[in-house]
Short mmCIF file of C-alpha atoms in Angstrom, two decimals:
data_model
loop_
_atom_site.label_atom_id
_atom_site.label_comp_id
_atom_site.label_asym_id
_atom_site.label_seq_id
_atom_site.Cartn_x
_atom_site.Cartn_y
_atom_site.Cartn_z
CA MET A 668 35.86 74.15 186.40
CA VAL A 669 36.17 77.06 183.98
CA GLY A 670 32.93 77.98 182.26
CA TYR A 671 30.65 76.23 184.74
CA ASP A 672 28.66 78.01 187.44
CA PRO A 673 27.80 75.87 190.48
CA LYS A 674 25.43 78.59 191.76
CA GLU A 675 23.02 78.19 188.86
CA ASP A 676 21.25 75.32 190.62
CA GLY A 677 20.93 77.06 193.96
CA ARG A 678 24.20 75.95 195.55
CA ILE A 679 26.50 78.55 197.06
CA ASN A 680 30.16 77.55 196.88
CA SER A 681 33.12 79.83 197.45
CA LYS A 682 35.85 80.22 194.82
CA PHE A 683 38.17 78.20 197.06
CA GLU A 684 35.67 75.35 197.32
CA VAL A 685 35.16 75.37 193.55
CA ALA A 686 38.93 75.24 193.04
CA VAL A 687 39.27 72.34 195.49
CA ALA A 688 36.40 70.48 193.83
CA GLY A 689 37.98 70.91 190.41
CA SER A 690 41.39 69.76 191.63
CA VAL A 691 40.02 66.71 193.44
CA SER A 692 37.87 65.69 190.47
CA GLY A 693 40.82 66.02 188.12
CA LEU A 694 43.14 64.03 190.40
CA ILE A 695 40.73 61.12 190.86
CA THR A 696 39.72 61.05 187.20
CA ARG A 697 43.28 61.05 185.86
CA THR A 698 44.13 58.11 188.12
CA LEU A 699 41.12 56.09 186.99
CA ILE A 700 41.51 56.63 183.24
CA SER A 701 45.32 56.34 183.00
CA PRO A 702 45.25 52.78 181.53
CA LEU A 703 43.11 53.96 178.62
CA ASP A 704 45.48 56.86 178.06
CA VAL A 705 48.47 54.50 177.87
CA ILE A 706 46.72 52.25 175.33
CA LYS A 707 45.57 55.26 173.30
CA ILE A 708 49.11 56.64 173.03
CA ARG A 709 50.51 53.24 172.01
CA PHE A 710 47.93 53.16 169.19
CA GLN A 711 48.67 56.74 168.14
CA LEU A 712 52.40 56.09 167.82
CA GLN A 713 52.05 52.81 165.92
CA VAL A 714 52.79 53.37 162.22
CA GLU A 715 51.52 49.90 161.29
CA ARG A 716 47.79 49.33 160.85
CA LEU A 717 45.77 48.52 163.95
CA SER A 718 44.67 45.22 162.46
CA ARG A 719 45.15 41.50 163.04
CA SER A 720 45.84 41.13 159.31
CA ASP A 721 49.08 43.13 159.62
CA PRO A 722 51.77 40.73 160.91
CA ASN A 723 53.98 43.66 161.94
CA ALA A 724 51.33 45.31 164.10
CA LYS A 725 52.17 45.05 167.78
CA TYR A 726 48.73 46.23 168.88
CA HIS A 727 45.41 45.79 167.11
CA GLY A 728 42.71 46.07 169.75
CA ILE A 729 42.04 47.52 173.20
CA LEU A 730 41.73 44.18 175.02
CA GLN A 731 44.67 42.64 173.10
CA ALA A 732 46.84 45.69 173.85
CA GLY A 733 45.85 45.59 177.51
CA ARG A 734 46.76 41.91 177.81
CA GLN A 735 50.08 42.37 176.00
CA ILE A 736 51.13 45.37 178.07
CA LEU A 737 50.22 43.49 181.25
CA GLN A 738 52.22 40.41 180.20
CA GLU A 739 55.29 42.26 178.96
CA GLU A 740 55.51 45.20 181.36
CA GLY A 741 53.34 44.39 184.37
CA PRO A 742 50.37 46.28 185.86
CA THR A 743 52.39 49.40 186.70
CA ALA A 744 52.84 50.03 182.97
CA PHE A 745 49.25 51.30 182.83
CA TRP A 746 50.32 54.23 185.00
CA LYS A 747 53.54 55.09 183.17
CA GLY A 748 53.79 58.84 182.92
CA HIS A 749 51.07 59.26 185.54
CA ILE A 750 52.96 61.83 187.61
CA PRO A 751 53.70 64.23 184.73
CA ALA A 752 50.19 63.58 183.45
CA GLN A 753 48.82 64.81 186.77
CA LEU A 754 51.00 67.90 186.54
CA LEU A 755 50.53 68.53 182.82
CA SER A 756 49.50 66.29 179.96
CA ILE A 757 52.11 67.64 177.54
CA GLY A 758 55.14 65.38 177.28
CA TYR A 759 53.21 62.31 178.45
CA GLY A 760 53.95 60.31 175.32
CA THR A 761 57.71 60.43 175.68
CA VAL A 762 57.84 59.72 179.41
CA GLN A 763 56.22 56.32 178.86
CA VAL A 764 59.43 54.88 177.36
CA TYR A 765 61.56 55.78 180.39
CA LYS A 766 61.83 54.29 183.85
CA THR A 767 61.09 57.46 185.80
CA LEU A 768 60.13 61.08 185.30
CA GLN A 769 63.63 62.16 186.36
CA ASP A 770 65.22 59.80 183.84
CA ALA A 771 63.03 61.22 181.09
CA VAL A 772 63.73 64.87 181.95
CA VAL A 773 67.51 64.41 182.21
CA THR A 774 67.81 62.37 179.01
CA MET A 775 65.59 64.70 177.00
CA TYR A 776 67.47 67.80 178.16
CA ARG A 777 70.91 66.32 177.50
CA THR A 778 70.11 65.00 174.04
CA GLU A 779 68.06 67.86 172.58
CA GLY A 780 68.15 70.84 174.93
CA PRO A 781 65.32 72.77 176.62
CA LEU A 782 63.21 73.18 173.46
CA VAL A 783 62.50 69.44 173.47
CA PHE A 784 59.94 69.99 176.23
CA TYR A 785 57.82 72.05 173.82
CA LYS A 786 57.55 69.54 170.99
CA GLY A 787 53.96 69.21 169.88
CA LEU A 788 53.04 72.59 171.32
CA THR A 789 51.53 73.89 168.07
CA PRO A 790 48.78 71.24 167.72
CA THR A 791 48.23 71.45 171.47
CA LEU A 792 47.52 75.18 171.32
CA ILE A 793 45.35 74.78 168.23
CA ALA A 794 43.25 72.06 169.88
CA ILE A 795 42.94 73.24 173.47
CA PHE A 796 40.59 76.18 172.92
CA PRO A 797 38.01 74.48 170.67
CA TYR A 798 38.15 71.33 172.83
CA ALA A 799 37.47 73.20 176.07
CA GLY A 800 34.75 75.28 174.44
CA LEU A 801 33.07 72.27 172.84
CA GLN A 802 33.26 70.31 176.07
CA PHE A 803 31.36 72.82 178.18
CA SER A 804 29.01 73.84 175.40
CA CYS A 805 28.04 70.22 174.73
CA TYR A 806 27.74 69.50 178.46
CA ASN A 807 25.26 72.32 179.03
CA SER A 808 23.33 71.47 175.85
CA LEU A 809 23.08 67.79 176.76
CA LYS A 810 21.82 68.69 180.24
CA HIS A 811 19.00 70.69 178.65
CA VAL A 812 18.21 67.78 176.31
CA TYR A 813 18.19 65.40 179.27
CA GLU A 814 15.76 67.64 181.14
CA TRP A 815 13.51 67.79 178.08
CA VAL A 816 13.61 64.05 177.30
CA MET A 817 13.36 62.55 180.77
CA PRO A 818 9.96 62.73 182.50
CA ALA A 819 9.99 64.50 185.85
CA ASP A 820 9.17 61.29 187.76
CA ARG A 821 12.23 59.52 186.28
CA LYS A 822 14.78 62.16 187.23
CA HIS A 823 15.99 60.23 190.23
CA SER A 824 19.62 61.30 190.35
CA GLU A 825 21.38 64.52 189.49
CA ASN A 826 24.69 62.66 189.69
CA LEU A 827 23.56 60.24 186.98
CA LYS A 828 22.53 63.14 184.75
CA ASN A 829 25.90 64.84 185.26
CA LEU A 830 27.74 61.61 184.50
CA LEU A 831 25.81 60.83 181.31
CA CYS A 832 25.93 64.38 179.96
CA GLY A 833 29.61 64.65 180.80
CA CYS A 834 30.34 61.42 178.95
CA GLY A 835 28.45 62.63 175.88
CA ALA A 836 30.24 65.98 175.91
CA GLY A 837 33.61 64.25 176.14
CA VAL A 838 32.90 61.94 173.19
CA ILE A 839 31.72 64.73 170.89
CA SER A 840 34.53 67.19 171.65
CA LYS A 841 37.26 64.54 171.53
CA THR A 842 36.14 63.19 168.15
CA LEU A 843 36.15 66.63 166.54
CA THR A 844 39.65 67.52 167.76
CA TYR A 845 41.25 64.06 167.76
CA PRO A 846 43.67 64.37 164.77
CA LEU A 847 45.47 67.24 166.50
CA ASP A 848 46.03 65.03 169.55
CA LEU A 849 47.58 62.35 167.33
CA PHE A 850 49.90 64.89 165.68
CA LYS A 851 50.94 66.14 169.10
CA LYS A 852 51.96 62.67 170.27
CA ARG A 853 53.87 61.93 167.05
CA LEU A 854 55.82 65.18 167.35
CA GLN A 855 56.51 64.74 171.06
CA VAL A 856 58.38 61.46 170.63
CA GLY A 857 60.63 62.84 167.89
CA GLY A 858 64.28 62.15 168.70
CA PHE A 859 63.50 59.03 170.70
CA GLU A 860 63.32 56.59 167.81
CA GLN A 861 65.71 54.08 169.44
CA ALA A 862 63.63 53.98 172.62
CA ARG A 863 60.54 53.18 170.55
CA ALA A 864 62.17 50.61 168.24
CA ALA A 865 60.66 47.71 170.19
CA PHE A 866 57.16 48.99 169.46
CA GLY A 867 57.47 48.90 165.65
CA GLN A 868 58.32 51.34 162.87
CA VAL A 869 59.32 54.89 163.70
CA ARG A 870 59.13 58.10 161.70
CA ARG A 871 60.76 61.52 161.83
CA TYR A 872 58.67 64.65 161.35
CA ARG A 873 59.88 68.19 160.67
CA GLY A 874 56.76 69.85 162.01
CA LEU A 875 52.97 69.79 162.09
CA LEU A 876 52.47 70.08 158.32
CA ASP A 877 55.10 67.42 157.56
CA CYS A 878 53.53 65.11 160.13
CA THR A 879 50.08 65.61 158.60
CA LYS A 880 51.42 64.95 155.11
CA GLN A 881 53.33 61.78 156.06
CA VAL A 882 50.47 60.27 158.02
CA LEU A 883 48.07 60.93 155.14
CA GLN A 884 50.43 59.48 152.51
CA GLU A 885 51.56 56.39 154.43
CA GLU A 886 48.56 55.54 156.60
CA GLY A 887 45.63 57.16 154.83
CA ALA A 888 42.92 59.39 156.28
CA GLN A 889 42.09 56.68 158.84
CA GLY A 890 45.59 57.17 160.22
CA PHE A 891 44.43 60.47 161.70
CA PHE A 892 42.09 58.54 163.98
CA LYS A 893 44.37 55.76 165.23
CA GLY A 894 43.54 55.10 168.86
CA LEU A 895 40.18 56.85 168.60
CA SER A 896 38.28 54.00 170.27
CA PRO A 897 40.29 54.02 173.54
CA SER A 898 40.40 57.80 173.29
CA LEU A 899 36.61 58.00 173.15
CA LEU A 900 36.30 55.64 176.09
CA LYS A 901 38.83 57.78 177.92
CA ALA A 902 37.04 61.00 176.95
CA ALA A 903 33.66 59.65 177.99
CA PHE A 904 34.84 58.33 181.34
CA SER A 905 37.17 61.27 181.91
CA THR A 906 34.63 64.01 181.25
CA GLY A 907 31.88 62.09 182.98
CA PHE A 908 33.99 61.41 186.06
CA VAL A 909 35.31 65.00 186.17
CA PHE A 910 31.81 66.46 186.31
CA PHE A 911 30.58 63.65 188.57
CA TRP A 912 33.32 64.11 191.19
CA TYR A 913 33.20 67.90 190.82
CA GLU A 914 29.47 68.02 191.50
CA LEU A 915 29.87 65.54 194.35
CA VAL A 916 32.54 67.61 196.10
CA CYS A 917 30.59 70.84 195.56
CA ASN A 918 27.51 69.16 197.06
CA PHE A 919 29.64 67.97 199.98
CA PHE A 920 30.76 71.54 200.75
CA HIS A 921 27.18 72.77 200.34
CA CYS A 922 25.89 70.13 202.77
CA LEU A 923 28.59 71.06 205.29
CA LYS A 924 27.43 74.68 205.19
CA ARG A 925 23.80 73.67 205.68
CA THR A 926 24.76 71.47 208.61
CA ASP A 927 26.77 74.25 210.22
CA SER A 928 23.89 76.70 209.76
CA LEU A 929 21.58 74.35 211.70
CA TRP A 930 23.87 74.55 214.69
#
């Protein structure tokens, strides 16, 4: 967990233990929030309005989208792209329209060459630094606010504090950087218009600026925030769970050391 010091609260964890805790927390969290990620990406790629009033809109709400995906594609659809998402989030949007990771890699390479794997890299690089910085900054700030607001006799659980503050940090940082995530997904699926035809209208973008311009002209400023609601739920649960499981594993290692020292 870059930017976070587990020793500040008196725990002593080795670098290896911290690395293991971070990996385990990320693995568990990604598995739990994958369905929200799938729904978010479907919303981001939908050109039509996310509204019941638009007869051409395939999806218009989180629960409706969840039911439709379940009916049409089965429960495993909520974990489409889960393997590459565990390895690296980039490219997740395109893998969802293929049967397997291998199928996606082979088809993408044959049709567009090796550079296809770096589509959407520009908005990714622009967003990753402020997002990570905001996430940890907000997390530490919210922990201080929590300590100030909550009376000492009501601070029953450190895990609850970590979960709540992590959720808040995820919501704030995700909202501020969300448009860049949408641009990334739109650019990543470029060249796969036929595969996405069943989901509604498709668009071609020549780059980040062209994508920004087209979304603004055709979908309005609100188009920059399509899928924000499942994204915020994902960000809240994701960040909260990451810190929750991370702290839990670090505490586990700390308790093991204390137990060993007693013997």
